[in-house]
PDB file of C-alpha atoms in Angstrom:
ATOM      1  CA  UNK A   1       0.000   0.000   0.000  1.00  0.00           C
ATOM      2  CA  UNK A   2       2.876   2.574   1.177  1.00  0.00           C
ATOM      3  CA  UNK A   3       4.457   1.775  -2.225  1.00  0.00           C
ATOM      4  CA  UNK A   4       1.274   2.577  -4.363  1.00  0.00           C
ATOM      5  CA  UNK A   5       0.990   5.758  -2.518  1.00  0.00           C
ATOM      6  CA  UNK A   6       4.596   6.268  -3.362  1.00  0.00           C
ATOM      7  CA  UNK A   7       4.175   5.330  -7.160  1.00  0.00           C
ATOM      8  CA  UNK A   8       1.198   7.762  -7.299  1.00  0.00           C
ATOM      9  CA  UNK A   9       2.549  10.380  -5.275  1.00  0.00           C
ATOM     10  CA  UNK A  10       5.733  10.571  -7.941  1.00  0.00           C
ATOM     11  CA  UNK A  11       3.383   9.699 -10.994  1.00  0.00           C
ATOM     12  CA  UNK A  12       1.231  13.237  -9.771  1.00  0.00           C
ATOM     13  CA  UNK A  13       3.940  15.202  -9.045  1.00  0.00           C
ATOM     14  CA  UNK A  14       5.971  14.320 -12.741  1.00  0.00           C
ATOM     15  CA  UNK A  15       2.498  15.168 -14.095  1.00  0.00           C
ATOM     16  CA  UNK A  16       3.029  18.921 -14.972  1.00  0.00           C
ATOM     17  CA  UNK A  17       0.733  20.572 -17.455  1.00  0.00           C
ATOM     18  CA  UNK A  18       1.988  20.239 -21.182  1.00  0.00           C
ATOM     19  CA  UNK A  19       2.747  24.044 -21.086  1.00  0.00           C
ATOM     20  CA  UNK A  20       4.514  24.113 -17.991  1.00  0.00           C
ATOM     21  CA  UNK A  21       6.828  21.318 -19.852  1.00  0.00           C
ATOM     22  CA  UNK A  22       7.062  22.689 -22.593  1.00  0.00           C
ATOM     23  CA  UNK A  23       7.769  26.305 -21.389  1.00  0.00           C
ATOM     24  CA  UNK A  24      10.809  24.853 -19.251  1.00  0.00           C
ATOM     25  CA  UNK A  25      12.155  23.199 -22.032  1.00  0.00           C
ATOM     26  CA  UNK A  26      12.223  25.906 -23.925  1.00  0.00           C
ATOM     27  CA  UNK A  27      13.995  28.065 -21.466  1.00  0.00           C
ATOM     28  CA  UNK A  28      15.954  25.417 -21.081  1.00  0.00           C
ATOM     29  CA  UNK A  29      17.060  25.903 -24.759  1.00  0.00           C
ATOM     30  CA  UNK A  30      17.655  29.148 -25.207  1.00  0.00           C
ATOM     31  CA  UNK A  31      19.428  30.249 -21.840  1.00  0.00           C
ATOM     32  CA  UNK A  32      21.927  26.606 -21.930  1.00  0.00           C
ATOM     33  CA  UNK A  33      21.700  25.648 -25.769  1.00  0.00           C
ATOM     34  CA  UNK A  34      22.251  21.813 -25.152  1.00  0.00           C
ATOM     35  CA  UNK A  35      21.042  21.432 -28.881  1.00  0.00           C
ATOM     36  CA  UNK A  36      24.200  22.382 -29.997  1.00  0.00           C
ATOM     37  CA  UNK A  37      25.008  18.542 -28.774  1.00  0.00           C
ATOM     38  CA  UNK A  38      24.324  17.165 -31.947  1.00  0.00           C
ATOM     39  CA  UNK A  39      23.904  13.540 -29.621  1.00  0.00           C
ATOM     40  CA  UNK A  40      21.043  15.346 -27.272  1.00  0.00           C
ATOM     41  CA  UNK A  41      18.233  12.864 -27.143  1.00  0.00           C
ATOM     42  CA  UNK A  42      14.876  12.887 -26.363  1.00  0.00           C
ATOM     43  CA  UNK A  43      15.363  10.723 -23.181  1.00  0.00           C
ATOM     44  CA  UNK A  44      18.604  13.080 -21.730  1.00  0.00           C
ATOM     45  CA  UNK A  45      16.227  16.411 -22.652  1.00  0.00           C
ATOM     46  CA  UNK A  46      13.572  14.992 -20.298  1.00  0.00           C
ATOM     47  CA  UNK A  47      16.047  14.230 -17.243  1.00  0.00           C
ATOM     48  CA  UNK A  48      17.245  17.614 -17.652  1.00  0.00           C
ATOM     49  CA  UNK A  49      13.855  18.911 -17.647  1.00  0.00           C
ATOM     50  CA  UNK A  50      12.881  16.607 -14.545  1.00  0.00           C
ATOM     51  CA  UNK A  51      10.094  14.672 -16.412  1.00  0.00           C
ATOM     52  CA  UNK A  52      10.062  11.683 -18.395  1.00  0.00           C
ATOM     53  CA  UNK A  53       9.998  10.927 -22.486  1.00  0.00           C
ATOM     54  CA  UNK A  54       6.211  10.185 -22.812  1.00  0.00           C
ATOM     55  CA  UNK A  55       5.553  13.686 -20.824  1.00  0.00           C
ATOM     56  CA  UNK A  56       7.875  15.599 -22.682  1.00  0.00           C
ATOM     57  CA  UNK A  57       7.360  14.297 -25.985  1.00  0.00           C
ATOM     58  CA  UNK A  58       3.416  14.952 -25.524  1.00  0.00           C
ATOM     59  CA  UNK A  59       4.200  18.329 -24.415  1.00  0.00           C
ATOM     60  CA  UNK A  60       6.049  19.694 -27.469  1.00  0.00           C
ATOM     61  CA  UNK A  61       3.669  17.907 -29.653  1.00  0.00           C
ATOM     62  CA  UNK A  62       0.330  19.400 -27.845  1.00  0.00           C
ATOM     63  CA  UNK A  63       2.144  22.930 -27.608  1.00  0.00           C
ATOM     64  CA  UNK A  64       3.956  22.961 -31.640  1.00  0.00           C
ATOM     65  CA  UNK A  65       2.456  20.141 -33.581  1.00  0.00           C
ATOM     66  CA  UNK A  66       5.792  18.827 -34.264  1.00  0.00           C
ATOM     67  CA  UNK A  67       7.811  16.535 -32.488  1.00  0.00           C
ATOM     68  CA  UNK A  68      11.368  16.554 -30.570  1.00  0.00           C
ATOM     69  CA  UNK A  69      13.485  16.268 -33.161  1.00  0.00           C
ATOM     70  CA  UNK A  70      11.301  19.416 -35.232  1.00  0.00           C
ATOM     71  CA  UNK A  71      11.804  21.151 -32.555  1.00  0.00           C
ATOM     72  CA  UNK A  72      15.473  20.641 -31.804  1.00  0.00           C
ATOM     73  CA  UNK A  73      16.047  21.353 -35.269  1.00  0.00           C
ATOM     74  CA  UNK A  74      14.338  24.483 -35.539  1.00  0.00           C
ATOM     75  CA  UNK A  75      16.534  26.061 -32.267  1.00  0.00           C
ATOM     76  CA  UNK A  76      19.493  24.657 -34.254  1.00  0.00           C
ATOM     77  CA  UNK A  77      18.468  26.742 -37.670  1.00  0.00           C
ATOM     78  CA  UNK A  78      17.273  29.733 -35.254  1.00  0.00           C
ATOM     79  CA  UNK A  79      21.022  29.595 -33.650  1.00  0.00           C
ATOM     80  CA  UNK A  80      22.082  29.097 -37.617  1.00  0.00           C
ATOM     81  CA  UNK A  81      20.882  32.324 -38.756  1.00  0.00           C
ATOM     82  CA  UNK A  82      22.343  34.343 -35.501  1.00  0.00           C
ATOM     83  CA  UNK A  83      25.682  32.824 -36.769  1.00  0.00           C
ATOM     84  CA  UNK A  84      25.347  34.565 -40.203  1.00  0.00           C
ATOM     85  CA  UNK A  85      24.204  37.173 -39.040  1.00  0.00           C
ATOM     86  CA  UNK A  86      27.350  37.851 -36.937  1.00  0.00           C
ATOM     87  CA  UNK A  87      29.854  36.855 -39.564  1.00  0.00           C
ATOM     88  CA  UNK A  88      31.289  37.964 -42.718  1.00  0.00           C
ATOM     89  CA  UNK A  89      30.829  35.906 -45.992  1.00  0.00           C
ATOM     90  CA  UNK A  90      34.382  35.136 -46.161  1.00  0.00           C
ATOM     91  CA  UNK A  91      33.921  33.431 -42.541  1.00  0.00           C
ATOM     92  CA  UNK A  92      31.253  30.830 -43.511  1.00  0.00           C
ATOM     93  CA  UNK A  93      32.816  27.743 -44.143  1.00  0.00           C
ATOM     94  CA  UNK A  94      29.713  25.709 -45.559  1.00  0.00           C
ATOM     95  CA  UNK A  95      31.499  22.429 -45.489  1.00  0.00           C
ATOM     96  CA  UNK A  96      31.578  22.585 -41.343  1.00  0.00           C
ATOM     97  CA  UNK A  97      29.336  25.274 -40.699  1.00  0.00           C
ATOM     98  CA  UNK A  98      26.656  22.381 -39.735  1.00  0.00           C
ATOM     99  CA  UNK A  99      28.422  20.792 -36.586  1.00  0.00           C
ATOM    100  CA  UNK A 100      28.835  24.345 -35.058  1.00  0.00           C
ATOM    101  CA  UNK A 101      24.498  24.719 -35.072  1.00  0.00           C
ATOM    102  CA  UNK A 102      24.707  21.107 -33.372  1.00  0.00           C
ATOM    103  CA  UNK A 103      23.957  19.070 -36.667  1.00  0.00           C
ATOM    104  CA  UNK A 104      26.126  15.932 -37.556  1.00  0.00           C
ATOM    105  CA  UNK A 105      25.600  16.080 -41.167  1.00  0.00           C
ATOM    106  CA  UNK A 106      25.795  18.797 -43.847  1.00  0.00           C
ATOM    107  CA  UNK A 107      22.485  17.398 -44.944  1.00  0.00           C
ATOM    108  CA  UNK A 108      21.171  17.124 -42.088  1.00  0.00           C
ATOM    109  CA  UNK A 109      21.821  20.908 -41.634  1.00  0.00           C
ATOM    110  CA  UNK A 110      20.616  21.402 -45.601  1.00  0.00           C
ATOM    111  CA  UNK A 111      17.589  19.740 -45.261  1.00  0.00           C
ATOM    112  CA  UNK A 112      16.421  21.025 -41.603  1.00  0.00           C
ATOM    113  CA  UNK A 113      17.217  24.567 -42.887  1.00  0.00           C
ATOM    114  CA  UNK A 114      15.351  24.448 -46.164  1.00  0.00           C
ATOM    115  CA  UNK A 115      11.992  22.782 -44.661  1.00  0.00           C
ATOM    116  CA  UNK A 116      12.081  25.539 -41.880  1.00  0.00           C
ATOM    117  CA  UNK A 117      12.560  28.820 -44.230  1.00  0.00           C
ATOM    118  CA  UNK A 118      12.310  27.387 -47.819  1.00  0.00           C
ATOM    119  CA  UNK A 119      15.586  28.439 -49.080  1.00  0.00           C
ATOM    120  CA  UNK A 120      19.344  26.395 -48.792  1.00  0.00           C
ATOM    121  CA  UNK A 121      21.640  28.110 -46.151  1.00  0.00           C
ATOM    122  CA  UNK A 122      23.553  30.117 -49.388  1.00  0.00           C
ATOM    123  CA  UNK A 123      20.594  31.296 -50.527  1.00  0.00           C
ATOM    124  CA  UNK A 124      19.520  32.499 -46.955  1.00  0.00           C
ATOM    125  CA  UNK A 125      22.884  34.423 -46.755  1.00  0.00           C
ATOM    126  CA  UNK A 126      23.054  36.089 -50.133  1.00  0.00           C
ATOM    127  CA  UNK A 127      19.559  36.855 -49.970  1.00  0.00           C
ATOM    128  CA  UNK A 128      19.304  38.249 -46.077  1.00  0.00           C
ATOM    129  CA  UNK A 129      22.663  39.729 -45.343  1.00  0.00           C
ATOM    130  CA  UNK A 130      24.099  40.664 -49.163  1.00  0.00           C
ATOM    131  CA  UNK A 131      20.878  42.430 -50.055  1.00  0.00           C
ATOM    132  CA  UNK A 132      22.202  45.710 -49.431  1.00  0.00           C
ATOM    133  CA  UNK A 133      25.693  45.630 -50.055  1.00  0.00           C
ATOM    134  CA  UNK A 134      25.809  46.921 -54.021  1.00  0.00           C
ATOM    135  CA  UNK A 135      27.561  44.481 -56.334  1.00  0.00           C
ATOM    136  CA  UNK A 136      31.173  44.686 -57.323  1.00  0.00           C
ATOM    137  CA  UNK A 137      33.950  42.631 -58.604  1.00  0.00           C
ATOM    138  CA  UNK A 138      34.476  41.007 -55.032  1.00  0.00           C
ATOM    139  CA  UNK A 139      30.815  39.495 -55.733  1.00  0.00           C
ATOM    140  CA  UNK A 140      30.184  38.634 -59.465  1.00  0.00           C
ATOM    141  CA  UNK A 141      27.328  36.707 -58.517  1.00  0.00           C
ATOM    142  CA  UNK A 142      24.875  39.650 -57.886  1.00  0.00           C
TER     143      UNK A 142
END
């Protein structure tokens, strides 16, 4: 009996609204950036956040509509975009730009950046941060 009450006390008290989770977790994100671990997994998220997998996981679906890995992926092309935004062109080095936003693949980077704002990470740059610099020799692609 004491162990029921025990199993239900800790059941209750893991139990946090989906928004509470999910609020956390996104703190969480932005203040420590663990998705910059491109091994962060669903189950090491949740012990950080003090809940478990099935809680967490139902928390960013009810409060997005995506799932962990959408999610992780979207703070990693959000963090992605503040990295071009602080650098020169010269500075980009496409070919291991990827691991630095927490991605272990260029294509993983490619593809997570192009289904979250429709354009390839070049095309982001040259469009967002070369717009108004006039074109010259140094950039005969204009």
């Amino acid at each position: 009996m004491v162990n029921q009450t025990l199993s239900n006390l800790l059941k209750f008290r893991m139990r946090r609204r989906p928004e509470e989770i999910y609020q956390k977790v996104v703190s969480l994100l932005q203040r420590e950036k663990p998705f910059l671990d491109p091994h962060l997994s669903l189950r090491r998220l949740a012990v950080i956040v003090g809940t478990n997998t099935q809680y967490l996981s139902a928390a960013i679906r009810e409060c997005t509509g995506g799932n962990f890995r959408s999610l992780i992926n979207d703070f990693r092309v959000q963090y992605a975009q503040e990295l071009f935004r602080d650098r020169v062109a010269g500075e980009i080095n496409y070919g291991t730009f990827y691991s630095e936003c927490g991605f272990l693949s260029k294509s993983a980077f490619y593809v997570a950046f192009k289904k979250r704002l429709n354009k390839t990470p070049k095309q982001y740059v040259h469009e967002n941060l070369f717009e108004a610099v006039p074109c010259s020799a140094a950039m005969p692609d204009c």
